[in-house]
CSV table of C-alpha atoms and ligand atoms in Angstrom, one decimal:
chain,number,residue,atom,x,y,z
C,1,UNK,CA,10.6,20.8,-20.7
C,2,UNK,CA,7.7,18.5,-20.2
C,3,UNK,CA,9.2,15.6,-21.9
C,4,UNK,CA,12.5,16.0,-20.2
C,5,UNK,CA,10.7,15.9,-16.8
C,6,UNK,CA,9.0,12.7,-17.8
C,7,UNK,CA,11.9,11.0,-19.4
C,8,UNK,CA,14.4,11.8,-16.7
C,9,UNK,CA,12.0,11.0,-13.9
C,10,UNK,CA,10.3,7.9,-15.2
C,11,UNK,CA,11.5,4.8,-17.0
C,12,UNK,CA,9.6,4.3,-20.2
C,13,UNK,CA,8.5,0.8,-19.3
C,14,UNK,CA,7.2,-0.4,-22.7
C,15,UNK,CA,5.3,0.7,-25.6
C,16,UNK,CA,2.6,-1.9,-25.7
C,17,UNK,CA,3.1,-4.8,-28.1
C,18,UNK,CA,2.0,-4.3,-31.6
C,19,UNK,CA,2.2,-0.5,-31.5
C,20,UNK,CA,4.5,1.1,-34.0
C,21,UNK,CA,7.1,3.3,-32.2
C,22,UNK,CA,6.8,5.9,-34.8
C,23,UNK,CA,3.2,6.5,-34.1
C,24,UNK,CA,2.5,8.7,-31.1
C,25,UNK,CA,0.3,7.0,-28.5
C,26,UNK,CA,-3.0,8.7,-27.8
C,27,UNK,CA,-2.8,8.2,-24.0
C,28,UNK,CA,-0.2,7.6,-21.4
C,29,UNK,CA,-0.9,5.8,-18.1
C,30,UNK,CA,1.5,5.6,-15.2
C,31,UNK,CA,1.4,2.4,-13.1
C,32,UNK,CA,3.2,1.0,-10.2
C,33,UNK,CA,5.7,-1.8,-10.6
C,34,UNK,CA,5.7,-3.5,-7.2
C,35,UNK,CA,5.6,-7.3,-7.7
C,36,UNK,CA,3.4,-8.1,-10.7
C,37,UNK,CA,1.8,-4.7,-10.9
C,38,UNK,CA,3.3,-3.5,-14.1
C,39,UNK,CA,2.6,-6.7,-16.1
C,40,UNK,CA,-1.0,-6.7,-14.9
C,41,UNK,CA,-1.4,-3.1,-15.9
C,42,UNK,CA,0.1,-3.7,-19.3
C,43,UNK,CA,-2.3,-6.7,-19.9
C,44,UNK,CA,-5.3,-4.6,-18.9
C,45,UNK,CA,-4.2,-1.8,-21.1
C,46,UNK,CA,-3.7,-4.2,-24.1
C,47,UNK,CA,-7.3,-5.5,-23.6
C,48,UNK,CA,-8.6,-2.0,-23.8
C,49,UNK,CA,-6.5,-1.2,-26.9
C,50,UNK,CA,-7.9,-4.3,-28.6
C,51,UNK,CA,-11.4,-3.4,-27.7
C,52,UNK,CA,-11.2,0.3,-28.8
C,53,UNK,CA,-8.4,0.5,-31.3
C,54,UNK,CA,-6.7,3.2,-29.4
C,55,UNK,CA,-3.0,3.3,-28.3
C,56,UNK,CA,-1.6,3.7,-24.9
C,57,UNK,CA,1.9,4.1,-23.5
C,58,UNK,CA,2.5,2.5,-20.1
C,59,UNK,CA,5.1,4.1,-17.9
C,60,UNK,CA,6.3,2.7,-14.6
C,61,UNK,CA,6.8,4.8,-11.5
C,62,UNK,CA,9.1,4.3,-8.4
C,63,UNK,CA,8.0,1.6,-6.0
C,64,UNK,CA,8.1,3.9,-3.0
C,65,UNK,CA,4.8,5.8,-2.6
C,66,UNK,CA,6.7,8.7,-1.1
C,67,UNK,CA,8.9,9.0,-4.3
C,68,UNK,CA,5.9,8.5,-6.5
C,69,UNK,CA,4.1,11.4,-4.9
C,70,UNK,CA,7.0,13.8,-5.4
C,71,UNK,CA,7.2,12.8,-9.0
C,72,UNK,CA,3.5,13.4,-9.6
C,73,UNK,CA,3.7,16.7,-7.8
C,74,UNK,CA,6.5,17.8,-10.1
C,75,UNK,CA,4.6,16.8,-13.2
C,76,UNK,CA,1.3,18.2,-12.2
C,77,UNK,CA,2.6,21.5,-10.8
C,78,UNK,CA,4.2,22.0,-14.3
C,79,UNK,CA,0.6,21.6,-15.7
C,80,UNK,CA,2.1,18.9,-17.8
C,81,UNK,CA,-0.1,16.8,-20.1
C,82,UNK,CA,2.5,14.1,-20.3
C,83,UNK,CA,0.5,11.6,-18.2
C,84,UNK,CA,-3.2,11.3,-18.8
C,85,UNK,CA,-4.1,8.6,-16.4
C,86,UNK,CA,-2.4,8.2,-13.0
C,87,UNK,CA,-2.4,5.5,-10.4
C,88,UNK,CA,-2.8,7.4,-7.2
C,89,UNK,CA,-2.5,6.2,-3.6
C,90,UNK,CA,-5.5,6.2,-1.3
C,91,UNK,CA,-3.9,8.9,0.8
C,92,UNK,CA,-3.5,11.4,-2.1
C,93,UNK,CA,-6.9,12.5,-3.3
C,94,UNK,CA,-6.9,15.6,-0.9
C,95,UNK,CA,-3.3,16.4,-2.0
C,96,UNK,CA,-3.9,16.2,-5.8
C,97,UNK,CA,-7.6,17.0,-6.2
C,98,UNK,CA,-7.0,20.4,-7.9
C,99,UNK,CA,-5.1,18.7,-10.7
C,100,UNK,CA,-7.6,16.0,-11.3
C,101,UNK,CA,-10.8,15.7,-13.3
C,102,UNK,CA,-14.2,15.0,-11.7
C,103,UNK,CA,-14.9,11.6,-13.2
C,104,UNK,CA,-18.6,11.8,-12.6
C,105,UNK,CA,-18.7,14.6,-15.1
C,106,UNK,CA,-17.3,12.4,-17.8
C,107,UNK,CA,-18.5,8.9,-16.8
C,108,UNK,CA,-21.9,9.8,-15.2
C,109,UNK,CA,-23.3,9.9,-11.7
C,110,UNK,CA,-23.3,6.1,-11.2
C,111,UNK,CA,-19.6,5.8,-12.3
C,112,UNK,CA,-18.6,4.2,-8.9
C,113,UNK,CA,-21.7,2.1,-8.3
C,114,UNK,CA,-20.9,-1.3,-6.6
C,115,UNK,CA,-17.5,-0.1,-5.3
C,116,UNK,CA,-16.9,0.2,-1.5
C,117,UNK,CA,-18.6,3.4,-0.2
C,118,UNK,CA,-15.7,4.2,2.1
C,119,UNK,CA,-13.3,4.4,-0.9
C,120,UNK,CA,-15.7,6.4,-3.0
C,121,UNK,CA,-16.1,8.8,-0.1
C,122,UNK,CA,-12.3,8.9,0.3
C,123,UNK,CA,-11.9,9.8,-3.4
C,124,UNK,CA,-14.6,12.5,-3.4
C,125,UNK,CA,-13.2,15.9,-2.6
C,126,UNK,CA,-15.6,18.9,-2.6
C,127,UNK,CA,-18.2,16.7,-4.3
C,128,UNK,CA,-15.9,15.8,-7.1
C,129,UNK,CA,-15.0,12.1,-7.7
C,130,UNK,CA,-11.3,12.6,-8.5
C,131,UNK,CA,-10.3,9.0,-8.8
C,132,UNK,CA,-11.9,5.6,-9.4
C,133,UNK,CA,-11.2,2.8,-6.9
C,134,UNK,CA,-8.8,0.2,-8.5
C,135,UNK,CA,-7.7,-2.0,-5.7
C,136,UNK,CA,-7.8,-1.9,-2.0
C,137,UNK,CA,-5.1,-3.0,0.5
C,138,UNK,CA,-4.8,-3.9,4.2
C,139,UNK,CA,-1.8,-5.0,6.1
C,140,UNK,CA,-1.8,-8.7,6.9
C,141,UNK,CA,0.5,-11.1,8.7
C,142,UNK,CA,2.2,-13.8,6.7
C,143,UNK,CA,3.7,-16.8,8.5
C,144,UNK,CA,5.4,-20.1,7.8
C,145,UNK,CA,3.0,-22.9,8.6
C,146,UNK,CA,5.7,-25.5,8.4
C,147,UNK,CA,8.0,-23.8,10.9
C,148,UNK,CA,5.3,-23.1,13.4
C,149,UNK,CA,4.2,-26.7,13.3
C,150,UNK,CA,7.8,-28.0,13.4
C,151,UNK,CA,8.6,-26.0,16.5
C,152,UNK,CA,5.2,-26.4,18.2
C,153,UNK,CA,3.9,-22.8,18.2
C,154,UNK,CA,0.4,-21.4,17.5
C,155,UNK,CA,-0.2,-18.4,15.2
C,156,UNK,CA,0.5,-15.4,17.5
C,157,UNK,CA,-2.4,-13.1,18.3
C,158,UNK,CA,-0.5,-10.3,20.1
C,159,UNK,CA,2.7,-8.5,19.1
C,160,UNK,CA,4.2,-9.7,22.3
C,161,UNK,CA,3.5,-13.4,21.4
C,162,UNK,CA,4.9,-12.8,17.9
C,163,UNK,CA,8.1,-11.4,19.4
C,164,UNK,CA,8.6,-14.6,21.6
C,165,UNK,CA,7.7,-17.0,18.8
C,166,UNK,CA,9.8,-15.3,16.2
C,167,UNK,CA,12.8,-15.3,18.6
C,168,UNK,CA,12.4,-18.9,19.6
C,169,UNK,CA,12.0,-20.2,16.0
C,170,UNK,CA,14.8,-18.0,14.7
C,171,UNK,CA,17.2,-19.3,17.4
C,172,UNK,CA,16.2,-23.0,16.9
C,173,UNK,CA,16.6,-22.7,13.1
C,174,UNK,CA,20.0,-21.0,13.5
C,175,UNK,CA,21.2,-23.7,15.8
C,176,UNK,CA,20.1,-26.2,13.2
C,177,UNK,CA,22.4,-24.5,10.7
C,178,UNK,CA,20.1,-22.1,8.9
C,179,UNK,CA,22.1,-19.0,9.8
C,180,UNK,CA,20.2,-16.6,7.5
C,181,UNK,CA,16.9,-17.2,9.3
C,182,UNK,CA,15.1,-14.0,10.6
C,183,UNK,CA,12.1,-13.8,12.9
C,184,UNK,CA,10.1,-10.9,11.5
C,185,UNK,CA,10.4,-8.7,8.4
C,186,UNK,CA,8.3,-5.6,7.7
C,187,UNK,CA,8.7,-2.1,6.0
C,188,UNK,CA,11.1,-0.1,8.1
C,189,UNK,CA,12.5,2.4,5.6
C,190,UNK,CA,11.8,6.1,6.3
C,191,UNK,CA,8.9,6.3,3.7
C,192,UNK,CA,5.1,6.0,3.5
C,193,UNK,CA,5.2,2.2,4.1
C,194,UNK,CA,6.7,2.9,7.6
C,195,UNK,CA,3.8,5.3,8.3
C,196,UNK,CA,1.4,2.4,7.8
C,197,UNK,CA,3.4,-0.1,9.8
C,198,UNK,CA,3.8,2.3,12.7
C,199,UNK,CA,0.1,3.3,12.6
C,200,UNK,CA,-0.7,-0.4,12.9
C,201,UNK,CA,1.5,-0.8,16.0
C,202,UNK,CA,0.1,2.3,17.6
C,203,UNK,CA,-3.6,1.7,16.8
C,204,UNK,CA,-3.4,-1.9,17.9
C,205,UNK,CA,-2.0,-0.8,21.3
C,206,UNK,CA,-5.0,1.6,21.7
C,207,UNK,CA,-2.7,4.6,21.0
C,208,UNK,CA,-5.0,6.2,18.4
C,209,UNK,CA,-4.5,7.2,14.8
C,210,UNK,CA,-1.8,9.9,15.1
C,211,UNK,CA,-4.4,12.6,14.1
C,212,UNK,CA,-8.0,11.8,14.8
C,213,UNK,CA,-11.0,12.3,12.4
C,214,UNK,CA,-11.8,15.7,14.1
C,215,UNK,CA,-8.2,17.0,13.5
C,216,UNK,CA,-7.0,16.5,17.1
C,217,UNK,CA,-3.3,15.5,17.4
C,218,UNK,CA,-3.4,12.3,19.5
C,219,UNK,CA,0.0,10.7,19.1
C,220,UNK,CA,1.6,11.8,22.5
C,221,UNK,CA,0.3,9.0,24.7
C,222,UNK,CA,1.9,6.1,26.6
C,223,UNK,CA,0.4,3.3,24.4
C,224,UNK,CA,1.9,4.9,21.3
C,225,UNK,CA,5.3,5.2,23.0
C,226,UNK,CA,5.1,1.6,24.2
C,227,UNK,CA,4.2,0.4,20.7
C,228,UNK,CA,7.2,2.2,19.1
C,229,UNK,CA,9.5,0.9,21.8
C,230,UNK,CA,8.4,-2.6,21.2
C,231,UNK,CA,9.1,-2.3,17.5
C,232,UNK,CA,12.5,-0.8,18.3
C,233,UNK,CA,13.3,-3.9,20.4
C,234,UNK,CA,12.9,-6.1,17.3
C,235,UNK,CA,15.8,-4.5,15.5
C,236,UNK,CA,18.9,-6.8,15.7
C,237,UNK,CA,16.8,-9.4,17.6
C,238,UNK,CA,13.9,-10.8,15.6
C,239,UNK,CA,14.4,-8.4,12.7
C,240,UNK,CA,17.7,-7.7,10.8
C,241,UNK,CA,19.3,-4.3,11.0
C,242,UNK,CA,18.7,-4.0,7.3
C,243,UNK,CA,14.9,-3.8,7.9
C,244,UNK,CA,15.5,-0.1,8.6
C,245,UNK,CA,15.9,0.1,4.8
C,246,UNK,CA,13.2,-2.3,3.7
C,247,UNK,CA,10.2,-1.5,1.6
C,248,UNK,CA,7.5,-4.1,0.6
C,249,UNK,CA,9.7,-5.9,-2.0
C,250,UNK,CA,12.8,-6.3,0.3
C,251,UNK,CA,10.6,-7.9,3.0
C,252,UNK,CA,9.0,-10.2,0.4
C,253,UNK,CA,12.4,-11.2,-1.0
C,254,UNK,CA,13.6,-12.4,2.5
C,255,UNK,CA,10.3,-14.2,3.3
C,256,UNK,CA,9.9,-15.7,-0.2
C,257,UNK,CA,13.5,-16.9,-0.1
C,258,UNK,CA,12.6,-19.0,3.0
C,259,UNK,CA,14.5,-16.8,5.5
C,260,UNK,CA,11.8,-15.3,7.8
C,261,UNK,CA,9.2,-16.8,10.1
C,262,UNK,CA,6.8,-13.8,9.8
C,263,UNK,CA,6.3,-11.0,7.5
C,264,UNK,CA,4.0,-8.0,7.4
C,265,UNK,CA,2.9,-7.2,3.9
C,266,UNK,CA,0.0,-6.4,1.6
C,267,UNK,CA,-2.1,-9.1,-0.1
C,268,UNK,CA,-0.2,-8.9,-3.4
C,269,UNK,CA,2.6,-10.9,-1.8
C,270,UNK,CA,0.3,-14.0,-1.5
C,271,UNK,CA,0.2,-14.8,-5.2
C,272,UNK,CA,4.0,-14.4,-5.5
C,273,UNK,CA,4.8,-16.4,-2.3
C,274,UNK,CA,2.6,-19.2,-3.7
C,275,UNK,CA,4.0,-19.1,-7.2
C,276,UNK,CA,6.1,-21.9,-8.8
C,277,UNK,CA,9.4,-20.3,-8.2
C,278,UNK,CA,8.8,-19.4,-4.6
C,279,UNK,CA,10.8,-21.3,-1.9
C,280,UNK,CA,7.9,-21.2,0.5
C,281,UNK,CA,5.2,-22.3,-1.9
C,282,UNK,CA,2.6,-24.4,0.0
C,283,UNK,CA,3.9,-23.4,3.4
C,284,UNK,CA,2.4,-19.9,3.8
C,285,UNK,CA,-0.4,-18.8,6.1
C,286,UNK,CA,-2.1,-15.4,6.1
C,287,UNK,CA,-3.9,-14.0,9.1
C,288,UNK,CA,-4.8,-10.7,10.7
C,289,UNK,CA,-2.0,-8.6,12.3
C,290,UNK,CA,-1.5,-9.1,16.0
C,291,UNK,CA,-3.2,-7.1,18.7
C,292,UNK,CA,-1.1,-4.8,21.0
C,293,UNK,CA,-1.2,-6.9,24.2
C,294,UNK,CA,-4.2,-8.5,25.8
C,295,UNK,CA,-6.2,-5.3,25.9
C,296,UNK,CA,-5.3,-4.3,22.3
C,297,UNK,CA,-6.9,-5.2,19.1
C,298,UNK,CA,-5.7,-6.1,15.6
C,299,UNK,CA,-5.3,-3.0,13.4
C,300,UNK,CA,-4.7,-3.3,9.6
C,301,UNK,CA,-3.6,-0.2,7.9
C,302,UNK,CA,-5.8,0.8,4.9
C,303,UNK,CA,-4.0,1.1,1.6
C,304,UNK,CA,-4.9,0.9,-2.0
C,305,UNK,CA,-4.7,2.6,-5.3
C,306,UNK,CA,-7.0,4.5,-7.6
C,307,UNK,CA,-7.0,5.7,-11.2
C,308,UNK,CA,-7.3,9.4,-11.8
C,309,UNK,CA,-7.4,11.5,-14.9
C,310,UNK,CA,-5.1,14.6,-15.1
C,311,UNK,CA,-6.9,17.9,-15.6
C,312,UNK,CA,-4.2,18.7,-18.2
C,313,UNK,CA,-5.0,15.8,-20.5
C,314,UNK,CA,-5.8,16.5,-24.1
C,315,UNK,CA,-8.1,13.5,-24.2
C,316,UNK,CA,-10.4,13.6,-21.2
C,317,UNK,CA,-13.1,11.3,-22.5
C,318,UNK,CA,-10.8,8.6,-23.8
C,319,UNK,CA,-8.7,8.7,-20.6
C,320,UNK,CA,-11.9,8.3,-18.5
C,321,UNK,CA,-13.0,5.4,-20.7
C,322,UNK,CA,-9.7,3.7,-20.0
C,323,UNK,CA,-10.1,4.3,-16.3
C,324,UNK,CA,-13.7,2.8,-16.4
C,325,UNK,CA,-12.4,-0.3,-18.2
C,326,UNK,CA,-9.4,-0.9,-15.9
C,327,UNK,CA,-11.4,-0.4,-12.7
C,328,UNK,CA,-14.4,-2.5,-14.0
C,329,UNK,CA,-15.5,-5.8,-12.7
C,330,UNK,CA,-13.8,-8.0,-15.3
C,331,UNK,CA,-10.4,-6.5,-14.8
C,332,UNK,CA,-10.7,-6.4,-11.0
C,333,UNK,CA,-11.6,-10.1,-11.1
C,334,UNK,CA,-8.6,-10.9,-13.3
C,335,UNK,CA,-6.2,-9.0,-11.1
C,336,UNK,CA,-7.6,-10.8,-8.0
C,337,UNK,CA,-7.4,-14.3,-9.4
C,338,UNK,CA,-4.0,-13.9,-11.1
C,339,UNK,CA,-2.2,-11.7,-8.6
C,340,UNK,CA,-4.2,-11.4,-5.4
C,341,UNK,CA,-5.1,-7.7,-5.7
C,342,UNK,CA,-8.1,-6.9,-3.6
C,343,UNK,CA,-11.1,-5.8,-5.6
C,344,UNK,CA,-12.9,-2.6,-4.6
C,345,UNK,CA,-16.2,-4.1,-5.9
C,346,UNK,CA,-18.0,-5.8,-3.0
C,347,UNK,CA,-19.7,-8.5,-5.1
C,348,UNK,CA,-16.3,-10.0,-6.1
C,349,UNK,CA,-15.7,-11.0,-2.5
C,350,UNK,CA,-18.5,-13.6,-3.1
C,351,UNK,CA,-17.1,-14.8,-6.4
C,352,UNK,CA,-16.1,-18.5,-6.2
C,353,UNK,CA,-13.1,-18.2,-8.5
C,354,UNK,CA,-11.7,-15.2,-6.6
C,355,UNK,CA,-12.2,-17.0,-3.2
C,356,UNK,CA,-10.6,-20.2,-4.6
C,357,UNK,CA,-7.5,-18.2,-5.7
C,358,UNK,CA,-7.2,-16.1,-2.6
C,359,UNK,CA,-9.1,-17.9,0.3
C,360,UNK,CA,-8.2,-15.1,2.8
C,361,UNK,CA,-10.3,-12.6,0.8
C,362,UNK,CA,-13.2,-14.5,2.4
C,363,UNK,CA,-11.7,-15.3,5.8
C,364,UNK,CA,-10.3,-11.8,6.4
C,365,UNK,CA,-13.2,-9.9,4.7
C,366,UNK,CA,-13.7,-7.9,7.9
C,367,UNK,CA,-10.1,-6.9,8.1
C,368,UNK,CA,-10.4,-5.4,4.6
C,369,UNK,CA,-13.6,-3.6,5.3
C,370,UNK,CA,-12.5,-2.3,8.7
C,371,UNK,CA,-9.0,-1.3,8.0
C,372,UNK,CA,-7.6,1.8,9.8
C,373,UNK,CA,-7.1,4.8,7.6
C,374,UNK,CA,-4.1,7.1,7.8
C,375,UNK,CA,-5.0,10.6,8.8
C,376,UNK,CA,-5.2,11.9,5.2
C,377,UNK,CA,-8.8,13.1,5.4
C,378,UNK,CA,-8.5,15.4,8.5
C,379,UNK,CA,-5.1,16.8,7.4
C,380,UNK,CA,-6.0,17.4,3.7
C,381,UNK,CA,-3.2,18.8,1.7
C,382,UNK,CA,-0.8,18.8,4.7
C,383,UNK,CA,-0.9,15.0,4.8
C,384,UNK,CA,2.4,14.5,3.0
C,385,UNK,CA,4.1,16.6,5.7
C,386,UNK,CA,2.2,14.8,8.5
C,387,UNK,CA,3.2,11.4,7.2
C,388,UNK,CA,6.8,12.5,6.8
C,389,UNK,CA,7.0,13.7,10.4
C,390,UNK,CA,5.5,10.4,11.6
C,391,UNK,CA,7.7,8.1,9.6
C,392,UNK,CA,10.8,10.1,10.5
C,393,UNK,CA,10.0,10.1,14.2
C,394,UNK,CA,9.3,6.3,14.0
C,395,UNK,CA,12.6,5.7,12.2
C,396,UNK,CA,14.5,7.6,14.9
C,397,UNK,CA,13.0,5.2,17.5
C,398,UNK,CA,13.7,2.1,15.4
C,399,UNK,CA,17.3,3.2,14.9
C,400,UNK,CA,17.8,3.9,18.6
C,401,UNK,CA,18.3,7.7,18.5
C,402,UNK,CA,15.2,8.4,20.6
C,403,UNK,CA,13.0,6.5,22.8
C,404,UNK,CA,9.2,6.2,22.2
C,405,UNK,CA,8.2,8.7,24.8
C,406,UNK,CA,10.6,11.4,23.6
C,407,UNK,CA,9.6,10.7,20.0
C,408,UNK,CA,5.9,11.1,20.5
C,409,UNK,CA,6.4,14.2,22.5
C,410,UNK,CA,8.5,15.9,19.8
C,411,UNK,CA,6.2,14.6,17.1
C,412,UNK,CA,3.2,16.1,18.9
C,413,UNK,CA,4.9,19.5,18.9
C,414,UNK,CA,5.7,19.3,15.2
C,415,UNK,CA,2.2,18.2,14.3
C,416,UNK,CA,0.6,21.0,16.4
C,417,UNK,CA,2.8,23.5,14.5
C,418,UNK,CA,1.5,22.0,11.2
C,419,UNK,CA,-2.1,22.0,12.5
C,420,UNK,CA,-2.0,25.7,13.3
C,421,UNK,CA,-1.3,26.5,9.7
C,422,UNK,CA,-3.1,23.7,7.9
C,423,UNK,CA,-6.2,22.2,9.5
N,501,LIG,C1,0.8,0.0,-0.6
N,501,LIG,C2,-0.6,0.6,-0.2
N,501,LIG,C3,-0.5,2.1,-0.2
N,501,LIG,C4,0.6,2.5,0.7
N,501,LIG,C5,1.9,1.9,0.3
N,501,LIG,C6,3.0,2.2,1.4
N,501,LIG,O1,1.1,0.2,-1.9
N,501,LIG,O2,-1.6,0.2,-1.1
N,501,LIG,O3,-1.7,2.7,0.1
N,501,LIG,O4,0.8,4.0,0.7
N,501,LIG,O5,1.8,0.5,0.3
N,501,LIG,O6,4.2,1.6,1.1
């Protein structure tokens, strides 16, 4: 039963090089596979295997955080020991805590020393450190330096400016024969990524954080409605209709293929957009996301991933040792330099090699440390349902079935119903 669950639900990505297939691995780790993630994870695991002589299977998980969560929930609710170490999203500690080990018990009280306090606090549920910070994330704006210069535009600082600039450049490029050019690509599919994009639009317009730190449901306000309406106006204008089904990788594909002026994405897209086989290599700028109008401010959604050890593991100490190694300074530096994954260790933001590889880790440092959290802390184990309600409502506005005002009113009712039972 356990194996069936795992083998049907997850692709066995690879048994690490040099390991005999006949020999059972001692540990299994599940990693993401967005961009270069899986390769990076495998390389890190191999280094630990060489150092310790132990064997690890690496399995990949679906790219969508929403799908990954339901997979983990199935595996963990079956008390399955199939996966020892899990890559978990920054919004999941409250949802999964009961299934995870307290890493301080195995690694000691100073296990997370040097890591950003906010993430350590986020990962601490009822005084238990249920995951070690691995990389942090914040939404950033990618733009085509060459196209802005060619058409005489500045980097936009408000969403309204971005809309105008994207439209003008898209039209000019199309008139010049580039009929695949788009203005703006982002994550518009109905999944966790849309929750982050929509939170950024709403928060940057002064419309709050959907549910506030004290548990109050705040989404039903005019700024939130206005932010969603503005985003809906992009569809079929500066953004393709297909964006309603885009995750991170679809947006990156369009931008990296040279077919978009602007893209909202996470920092991982930098190393790939600047890689040798990228069509936009050398022409990419990265800055903070625009503010919602003159009175608004830039709001970057906080993301990131952590490594947790399942309570059902048969090898808790070995699993925790692998986690400590992968989340340690050397690995975090390698991941930053090779693939622009943001460290969770503050000192690495002063490291010359890191800053040379990813200059915006320095220039946008404040963006990374002040990113806006999704309301996972106040809503606890109801967060999955809260996020589902929010991205579904947003998707309805983007696809034109509701306007912003109606959507935030309906969403408020739904969230108040959830709040009565859950927080
Ligand atoms: C990134 C973020 C993660 C977020 C996801 C949404 O992977 O790091 O926190 O949930 O994107 O698509």
